[in-house]
């Protein structure tokens, strides 16, 4: 299994990534970021996906990048620009 993080998971693009990646047999979602909804359960933000076993939303800075194999970025361009 490839352990992945999805940045910007609480937005619409992030939502679609979560939905698609959660069904993939070789990916395990271990981190979800959503700065404005940090600390919330993903299923509380999107009740239609409460049936999925997902981690709580965190801020980007709380993710331990050494624990994951890949990062999917669904952040707005103003936040992803460095």
Tab-separated table of N, CA and C in Angstrom:
chain	number	residue	atom	x	y	z
A	1	UNK	N	0.835	-1.186	0.000
A	1	UNK	CA	0.000	0.000	0.000
A	1	UNK	C	0.879	1.249	0.000
A	2	UNK	N	0.500	2.205	-0.803
A	2	UNK	CA	1.151	3.506	-0.812
A	2	UNK	C	0.394	4.419	0.147
A	3	UNK	N	1.107	4.969	1.099
A	3	UNK	CA	0.500	5.883	2.067
A	3	UNK	C	0.528	7.287	1.479
A	4	UNK	N	-0.638	7.938	1.463
A	4	UNK	CA	-0.731	9.244	0.823
A	4	UNK	C	-1.348	10.293	1.741
A	5	UNK	N	-1.045	11.546	1.417
A	5	UNK	CA	-1.672	12.708	2.047
A	5	UNK	C	-2.360	13.500	0.949
A	6	UNK	N	-3.481	14.113	1.293
A	6	UNK	CA	-4.182	14.983	0.354
A	6	UNK	C	-4.260	16.363	0.992
A	7	UNK	N	-3.577	17.316	0.375
A	7	UNK	CA	-3.595	18.692	0.854
A	7	UNK	C	-4.789	19.407	0.234
A	8	UNK	N	-5.506	20.162	1.024
A	8	UNK	CA	-6.693	20.848	0.519
A	8	UNK	C	-7.881	19.922	0.379
A	9	UNK	N	-7.936	18.898	1.219
A	9	UNK	CA	-8.979	17.874	1.115
A	9	UNK	C	-10.377	18.399	1.396
A	10	UNK	N	-10.497	19.524	2.077
A	10	UNK	CA	-11.831	20.028	2.416
A	10	UNK	C	-12.469	20.847	1.295
A	11	UNK	N	-11.726	21.116	0.229
A	11	UNK	CA	-12.282	21.831	-0.921
A	11	UNK	C	-12.902	20.871	-1.924
A	12	UNK	N	-13.486	21.418	-2.976
A	12	UNK	CA	-14.186	20.576	-3.951
A	12	UNK	C	-13.245	19.644	-4.715
A	13	UNK	N	-12.082	20.129	-5.134
A	13	UNK	CA	-11.120	19.269	-5.826
A	13	UNK	C	-10.592	18.210	-4.873
A	14	UNK	N	-10.292	18.618	-3.645
A	14	UNK	CA	-9.837	17.669	-2.632
A	14	UNK	C	-10.869	16.601	-2.348
A	15	UNK	N	-12.127	16.997	-2.304
A	15	UNK	CA	-13.220	16.042	-2.091
A	15	UNK	C	-13.211	14.958	-3.159
A	16	UNK	N	-13.053	15.347	-4.409
A	16	UNK	CA	-13.023	14.360	-5.496
A	16	UNK	C	-11.801	13.464	-5.391
A	17	UNK	N	-10.659	14.031	-5.013
A	17	UNK	CA	-9.462	13.209	-4.806
A	17	UNK	C	-9.684	12.193	-3.694
A	18	UNK	N	-10.270	12.621	-2.596
A	18	UNK	CA	-10.557	11.705	-1.487
A	18	UNK	C	-11.466	10.583	-1.965
A	19	UNK	N	-12.515	10.943	-2.669
A	19	UNK	CA	-13.478	9.943	-3.145
A	19	UNK	C	-12.797	8.925	-4.063
A	20	UNK	N	-11.999	9.395	-5.007
A	20	UNK	CA	-11.336	8.499	-5.959
A	20	UNK	C	-10.231	7.667	-5.307
A	21	UNK	N	-9.386	8.313	-4.522
A	21	UNK	CA	-8.250	7.611	-3.918
A	21	UNK	C	-8.714	6.608	-2.869
A	22	UNK	N	-9.790	6.917	-2.161
A	22	UNK	CA	-10.281	5.982	-1.137
A	22	UNK	C	-10.748	4.661	-1.745
A	23	UNK	N	-11.090	4.659	-3.019
A	23	UNK	CA	-11.536	3.433	-3.692
A	23	UNK	C	-10.394	2.686	-4.367
A	24	UNK	N	-9.205	3.281	-4.393
A	24	UNK	CA	-8.075	2.653	-5.075
A	24	UNK	C	-7.470	1.571	-4.182
A	25	UNK	N	-7.254	0.380	-4.720
A	25	UNK	CA	-6.767	-0.732	-3.892
A	25	UNK	C	-5.319	-0.603	-3.415
A	26	UNK	N	-4.534	0.277	-4.018
A	26	UNK	CA	-3.123	0.374	-3.640
A	26	UNK	C	-2.778	1.637	-2.859
A	27	UNK	N	-3.780	2.459	-2.544
A	27	UNK	CA	-3.541	3.688	-1.792
A	27	UNK	C	-4.237	3.638	-0.440
A	28	UNK	N	-3.553	4.162	0.560
A	28	UNK	CA	-4.142	4.340	1.888
A	28	UNK	C	-4.002	5.816	2.256
A	29	UNK	N	-5.107	6.472	2.513
A	29	UNK	CA	-5.074	7.886	2.906
A	29	UNK	C	-4.745	7.957	4.396
A	30	UNK	N	-3.588	8.541	4.709
A	30	UNK	CA	-3.172	8.632	6.110
A	30	UNK	C	-3.247	10.055	6.657
A	31	UNK	N	-3.260	11.046	5.773
A	31	UNK	CA	-3.382	12.443	6.192
A	31	UNK	C	-4.300	13.190	5.240
A	32	UNK	N	-5.136	14.037	5.806
A	32	UNK	CA	-5.975	14.955	5.044
A	32	UNK	C	-5.763	16.339	5.626
A	33	UNK	N	-5.482	17.310	4.774
A	33	UNK	CA	-5.345	18.670	5.300
A	33	UNK	C	-6.511	19.527	4.847
A	34	UNK	N	-6.885	20.415	5.706
A	34	UNK	CA	-7.938	21.387	5.440
A	34	UNK	C	-7.813	22.456	6.498
A	35	UNK	N	-6.944	23.409	6.275
A	35	UNK	CA	-6.599	24.384	7.320
A	35	UNK	C	-7.812	25.045	7.965
A	36	UNK	N	-8.794	25.434	7.169
A	36	UNK	CA	-9.946	26.125	7.758
A	36	UNK	C	-10.859	25.178	8.532
A	37	UNK	N	-10.700	23.880	8.311
A	37	UNK	CA	-11.529	22.890	8.998
A	37	UNK	C	-10.668	21.929	9.828
A	38	UNK	N	-9.471	22.360	10.160
A	38	UNK	CA	-8.532	21.545	10.923
A	38	UNK	C	-9.161	21.057	12.222
A	39	UNK	N	-8.979	19.774	12.504
A	39	UNK	CA	-9.523	19.163	13.711
A	39	UNK	C	-10.873	18.503	13.511
A	40	UNK	N	-11.531	18.805	12.406
A	40	UNK	CA	-12.855	18.231	12.146
A	40	UNK	C	-12.738	16.853	11.502
A	41	UNK	N	-13.766	16.041	11.682
A	41	UNK	CA	-13.851	14.765	10.987
A	41	UNK	C	-14.258	15.042	9.545
A	42	UNK	N	-13.632	14.330	8.608
A	42	UNK	CA	-13.952	14.546	7.199
A	42	UNK	C	-15.432	14.276	6.936
A	43	UNK	N	-15.975	13.258	7.574
A	43	UNK	CA	-17.387	12.916	7.405
A	43	UNK	C	-18.342	13.967	7.941
A	44	UNK	N	-17.880	14.810	8.863
A	44	UNK	CA	-18.713	15.918	9.340
A	44	UNK	C	-18.745	17.054	8.320
A	45	UNK	N	-17.655	17.204	7.573
A	45	UNK	CA	-17.593	18.232	6.534
A	45	UNK	C	-18.389	17.782	5.314
A	46	UNK	N	-18.252	16.503	4.959
A	46	UNK	CA	-18.970	15.914	3.824
A	46	UNK	C	-19.730	14.680	4.315
A	47	UNK	N	-20.939	14.865	4.833
A	47	UNK	CA	-21.704	13.754	5.410
A	47	UNK	C	-21.939	12.583	4.453
A	48	UNK	N	-21.934	12.841	3.167
A	48	UNK	CA	-22.131	11.765	2.200
A	48	UNK	C	-20.994	10.756	2.174
A	49	UNK	N	-19.876	11.096	2.792
A	49	UNK	CA	-18.726	10.187	2.829
A	49	UNK	C	-18.419	9.699	4.241
A	50	UNK	N	-19.390	9.786	5.133
A	50	UNK	CA	-19.178	9.333	6.512
A	50	UNK	C	-18.849	7.847	6.592
A	51	UNK	N	-19.262	7.086	5.611
A	51	UNK	CA	-19.020	5.639	5.626
A	51	UNK	C	-17.548	5.293	5.420
A	52	UNK	N	-16.758	6.230	4.901
A	52	UNK	CA	-15.335	5.972	4.688
A	52	UNK	C	-14.569	6.125	5.996
A	53	UNK	N	-13.604	5.256	6.205
A	53	UNK	CA	-12.743	5.349	7.387
A	53	UNK	C	-11.564	6.252	7.022
A	54	UNK	N	-11.645	7.519	7.449
A	54	UNK	CA	-10.648	8.513	7.068
A	54	UNK	C	-10.110	9.231	8.297
A	55	UNK	N	-8.873	9.748	8.187
A	55	UNK	CA	-8.324	10.525	9.303
A	55	UNK	C	-9.006	11.886	9.411
A	56	UNK	N	-8.901	12.505	10.568
A	56	UNK	CA	-9.412	13.864	10.757
A	56	UNK	C	-8.591	14.844	9.928
A	57	UNK	N	-9.182	15.976	9.627
A	57	UNK	CA	-8.483	17.026	8.894
A	57	UNK	C	-7.453	17.699	9.796
A	58	UNK	N	-6.296	17.996	9.226
A	58	UNK	CA	-5.202	18.661	9.933
A	58	UNK	C	-4.767	19.884	9.144
A	59	UNK	N	-3.955	20.715	9.751
A	59	UNK	CA	-3.317	21.781	8.979
A	59	UNK	C	-2.112	21.167	8.258
A	60	UNK	N	-1.679	21.809	7.206
A	60	UNK	CA	-0.556	21.300	6.406
A	60	UNK	C	0.687	21.114	7.272
A	61	UNK	N	0.900	21.995	8.219
A	61	UNK	CA	2.099	21.935	9.059
A	61	UNK	C	2.091	20.765	10.042
A	62	UNK	N	0.950	20.141	10.265
A	62	UNK	CA	0.859	19.018	11.204
A	62	UNK	C	1.177	17.666	10.564
A	63	UNK	N	1.319	17.626	9.266
A	63	UNK	CA	1.556	16.364	8.564
A	63	UNK	C	3.004	15.936	8.733
A	64	UNK	N	3.222	14.663	9.040
A	64	UNK	CA	4.567	14.103	9.108
A	64	UNK	C	4.877	13.511	7.734
A	65	UNK	N	5.594	14.252	6.925
A	65	UNK	CA	5.848	13.855	5.544
A	65	UNK	C	6.770	12.645	5.432
A	66	UNK	N	7.460	12.293	6.499
A	66	UNK	CA	8.326	11.112	6.476
A	66	UNK	C	7.519	9.818	6.513
A	67	UNK	N	6.247	9.896	6.882
A	67	UNK	CA	5.395	8.708	6.986
A	67	UNK	C	4.640	8.385	5.702
A	68	UNK	N	4.767	9.224	4.685
A	68	UNK	CA	3.958	9.021	3.484
A	68	UNK	C	4.822	8.810	2.250
A	69	UNK	N	4.210	8.188	1.248
A	69	UNK	CA	4.893	7.905	-0.013
A	69	UNK	C	4.575	8.929	-1.094
A	70	UNK	N	3.413	9.562	-1.009
A	70	UNK	CA	3.001	10.520	-2.038
A	70	UNK	C	2.088	11.577	-1.436
A	71	UNK	N	2.107	12.754	-2.066
A	71	UNK	CA	1.242	13.862	-1.664
A	71	UNK	C	0.446	14.309	-2.882
A	72	UNK	N	-0.856	14.442	-2.700
A	72	UNK	CA	-1.717	15.012	-3.730
A	72	UNK	C	-2.076	16.414	-3.270
A	73	UNK	N	-1.871	17.392	-4.143
A	73	UNK	CA	-2.102	18.781	-3.768
A	73	UNK	C	-3.348	19.325	-4.461
A	74	UNK	N	-4.337	19.699	-3.654
A	74	UNK	CA	-5.558	20.317	-4.161
A	74	UNK	C	-5.739	21.690	-3.517
A	75	UNK	N	-4.612	22.312	-3.191
A	75	UNK	CA	-4.648	23.639	-2.577
A	75	UNK	C	-4.937	24.704	-3.634
A	76	UNK	N	-5.556	25.806	-3.235
A	76	UNK	CA	-5.717	26.924	-4.167
A	76	UNK	C	-4.340	27.444	-4.595
A	77	UNK	N	-4.245	27.986	-5.793
A	77	UNK	CA	-2.936	28.416	-6.297
A	77	UNK	C	-2.285	29.474	-5.411
A	78	UNK	N	-3.070	30.259	-4.721
A	78	UNK	CA	-2.491	31.281	-3.848
A	78	UNK	C	-1.834	30.684	-2.608
A	79	UNK	N	-2.255	29.493	-2.212
A	79	UNK	CA	-1.656	28.834	-1.048
A	79	UNK	C	-0.543	27.877	-1.438
A	80	UNK	N	-0.595	27.329	-2.648
A	80	UNK	CA	0.412	26.352	-3.049
A	80	UNK	C	1.664	27.018	-3.603
A	81	UNK	N	1.598	28.283	-3.969
A	81	UNK	CA	2.767	28.997	-4.482
A	81	UNK	C	3.744	29.266	-3.343
A	82	UNK	N	4.992	28.971	-3.617
A	82	UNK	CA	6.026	29.192	-2.589
A	82	UNK	C	7.057	30.164	-3.123
